[in-house]
CSV table of C-alpha atoms in Angstrom, one decimal:
chain,number,residue,atom,x,y,z
A,23,UNK,CA,-0.6,13.2,9.3
A,24,UNK,CA,-2.0,13.1,5.8
A,25,UNK,CA,0.1,13.4,2.6
A,26,UNK,CA,-0.3,12.7,-1.1
A,27,UNK,CA,1.9,12.6,-4.1
A,28,UNK,CA,1.4,11.9,-7.8
A,29,UNK,CA,3.1,8.8,-9.2
A,30,UNK,CA,4.3,8.5,-12.8
A,31,UNK,CA,2.6,5.7,-14.7
A,32,UNK,CA,5.8,3.7,-15.1
A,33,UNK,CA,7.4,0.8,-13.1
A,34,UNK,CA,10.4,3.1,-12.6
A,35,UNK,CA,8.2,5.3,-10.4
A,36,UNK,CA,7.8,2.5,-7.8
A,37,UNK,CA,11.1,3.0,-5.9
A,38,UNK,CA,10.6,6.8,-5.6
A,39,UNK,CA,7.0,6.3,-4.4
A,40,UNK,CA,8.3,3.7,-1.8
A,41,UNK,CA,11.0,6.2,-0.6
A,42,UNK,CA,8.4,9.0,-0.4
A,43,UNK,CA,6.1,6.8,1.7
A,44,UNK,CA,8.9,5.7,4.0
A,45,UNK,CA,9.9,9.4,4.6
A,46,UNK,CA,6.3,10.4,5.4
A,47,UNK,CA,5.8,7.4,7.7
A,48,UNK,CA,9.0,8.1,9.5
A,49,UNK,CA,7.9,11.8,9.9
A,50,UNK,CA,4.7,10.5,11.4
A,51,UNK,CA,6.6,8.4,14.0
A,52,UNK,CA,5.7,4.9,12.7
A,53,UNK,CA,7.6,2.2,14.6
A,54,UNK,CA,10.2,0.1,12.7
A,55,UNK,CA,8.3,-3.2,12.6
A,56,UNK,CA,5.1,-1.5,11.3
A,57,UNK,CA,7.2,0.7,9.0
A,58,UNK,CA,8.7,-2.3,7.1
A,59,UNK,CA,5.3,-3.9,6.6
A,60,UNK,CA,3.8,-0.7,5.4
A,61,UNK,CA,6.6,0.1,2.9
A,62,UNK,CA,6.3,-3.5,1.5
A,63,UNK,CA,2.6,-3.0,1.0
A,64,UNK,CA,3.0,0.5,-0.5
A,65,UNK,CA,5.4,-1.0,-3.0
A,66,UNK,CA,2.9,-3.7,-4.0
A,67,UNK,CA,0.0,-1.3,-4.2
A,68,UNK,CA,1.9,1.2,-6.4
A,69,UNK,CA,3.3,-1.6,-8.6
A,70,UNK,CA,-0.2,-2.9,-9.3
A,71,UNK,CA,-1.4,0.6,-10.1
A,72,UNK,CA,1.3,1.5,-12.5
A,73,UNK,CA,1.4,-1.9,-14.1
A,74,UNK,CA,-2.3,-2.5,-14.6
A,75,UNK,CA,-4.1,0.8,-14.3
A,76,UNK,CA,-4.6,4.1,-16.2
A,77,UNK,CA,-3.2,7.5,-15.1
A,78,UNK,CA,-3.4,9.6,-13.2
A,79,UNK,CA,-2.0,7.7,-10.2
A,80,UNK,CA,-2.0,9.2,-6.8
A,81,UNK,CA,-0.5,7.8,-3.6
A,82,UNK,CA,-2.0,8.9,-0.2
A,83,UNK,CA,-0.8,8.1,3.3
A,84,UNK,CA,-2.9,8.9,6.4
A,85,UNK,CA,-1.5,8.1,9.9
A,86,UNK,CA,-3.6,8.7,13.0
A,87,UNK,CA,-3.5,7.3,16.6
A,88,UNK,CA,-5.2,4.0,15.7
A,89,UNK,CA,-4.0,3.0,12.2
A,90,UNK,CA,-2.2,3.9,9.0
A,91,UNK,CA,-4.2,4.0,5.8
A,92,UNK,CA,-2.6,3.9,2.4
A,93,UNK,CA,-4.6,4.5,-0.8
A,94,UNK,CA,-3.7,4.6,-4.5
A,95,UNK,CA,-6.1,6.1,-7.0
A,96,UNK,CA,-6.0,5.6,-10.7
A,97,UNK,CA,-8.2,6.2,-13.8
A,98,UNK,CA,-9.1,2.5,-14.4
A,99,UNK,CA,-12.3,0.7,-13.2
A,100,UNK,CA,-10.8,-2.8,-13.2
A,101,UNK,CA,-10.4,-4.0,-9.6
A,102,UNK,CA,-7.4,-6.0,-8.3
A,103,UNK,CA,-7.8,-9.7,-8.2
A,104,UNK,CA,-6.7,-11.8,-5.1
A,105,UNK,CA,-4.7,-14.7,-6.4
A,106,UNK,CA,-2.9,-17.6,-4.8
A,107,UNK,CA,-0.1,-18.4,-7.3
A,108,UNK,CA,2.0,-21.5,-7.1
A,109,UNK,CA,5.6,-21.0,-5.7
A,110,UNK,CA,7.0,-21.2,-9.2
A,111,UNK,CA,5.0,-18.3,-10.5
A,112,UNK,CA,7.0,-15.1,-11.2
A,113,UNK,CA,4.3,-12.7,-10.1
A,114,UNK,CA,0.7,-12.4,-9.0
A,115,UNK,CA,1.4,-12.0,-5.3
A,116,UNK,CA,0.9,-8.3,-4.6
A,117,UNK,CA,-2.8,-8.4,-3.6
A,118,UNK,CA,-2.1,-11.6,-1.7
A,119,UNK,CA,0.5,-9.8,0.4
A,120,UNK,CA,-1.9,-6.9,1.0
A,121,UNK,CA,-4.7,-9.3,2.0
A,122,UNK,CA,-2.5,-11.3,4.4
A,123,UNK,CA,-0.4,-8.5,6.0
A,124,UNK,CA,-2.9,-5.6,6.3
A,125,UNK,CA,-5.6,-5.3,8.9
A,126,UNK,CA,-8.1,-4.6,6.1
A,127,UNK,CA,-8.2,-3.6,2.5
A,128,UNK,CA,-10.6,-2.9,-0.3
A,129,UNK,CA,-11.6,-0.8,-3.3
A,130,UNK,CA,-13.8,2.2,-3.9
A,131,UNK,CA,-15.0,4.0,-7.0
A,132,UNK,CA,-15.6,7.7,-7.4
A,133,UNK,CA,-17.1,9.5,-10.3
A,134,UNK,CA,-17.0,13.3,-10.1
A,135,UNK,CA,-16.6,13.8,-13.9
A,136,UNK,CA,-13.6,11.5,-14.0
A,137,UNK,CA,-13.7,7.7,-13.4
A,138,UNK,CA,-11.4,7.0,-10.4
A,139,UNK,CA,-10.7,3.8,-8.6
A,140,UNK,CA,-9.1,3.7,-5.2
A,141,UNK,CA,-7.4,0.6,-3.8
A,142,UNK,CA,-6.6,1.0,-0.1
A,143,UNK,CA,-5.3,-0.9,2.9
A,144,UNK,CA,-5.1,-0.2,6.6
A,145,UNK,CA,-2.7,-1.5,9.2
A,146,UNK,CA,-3.8,-0.9,12.8
A,147,UNK,CA,-1.0,0.1,15.1
A,148,UNK,CA,-1.6,-2.9,17.3
A,149,UNK,CA,-1.7,-5.3,14.3
A,150,UNK,CA,1.8,-6.2,13.2
A,151,UNK,CA,2.3,-9.9,12.4
A,152,UNK,CA,4.5,-11.4,15.1
A,153,UNK,CA,6.8,-13.2,12.7
A,154,UNK,CA,7.6,-9.8,10.9
A,155,UNK,CA,7.9,-7.8,14.1
A,156,UNK,CA,11.0,-9.8,15.2
A,157,UNK,CA,12.7,-8.9,11.9
A,158,UNK,CA,12.6,-5.2,12.3
A,159,UNK,CA,15.8,-3.4,11.6
A,160,UNK,CA,17.9,-2.1,14.5
A,161,UNK,CA,17.3,1.6,15.3
């Protein structure tokens, strides 16, 4: 299953993007424990894009037999920074969550007349952190 949607360049667009992703992932048959991790990471990726990037912002979800890949593209070239903020910091954890909870992640740049940066992560179907799997919601 592959799907994509445009995301408004505003923080108010994060919740609708998260709901859209959840619906697509449910349609693709993603299991509950993996679903919750994916929705959290989608939220972090979209938040970073709308807070720190330039429009247009596009969210893509691709689910196959082995993994789920989520990608957000935007018009900025600045790459995300992996931080390790102190517990008292109010922000700066989004990329850290993606780094620690996904199977892999990265960035890519495209230039077919318009500068585009893609930030992506993948979660293999056999790779859900055990401590999160036990917190999956009841069916």
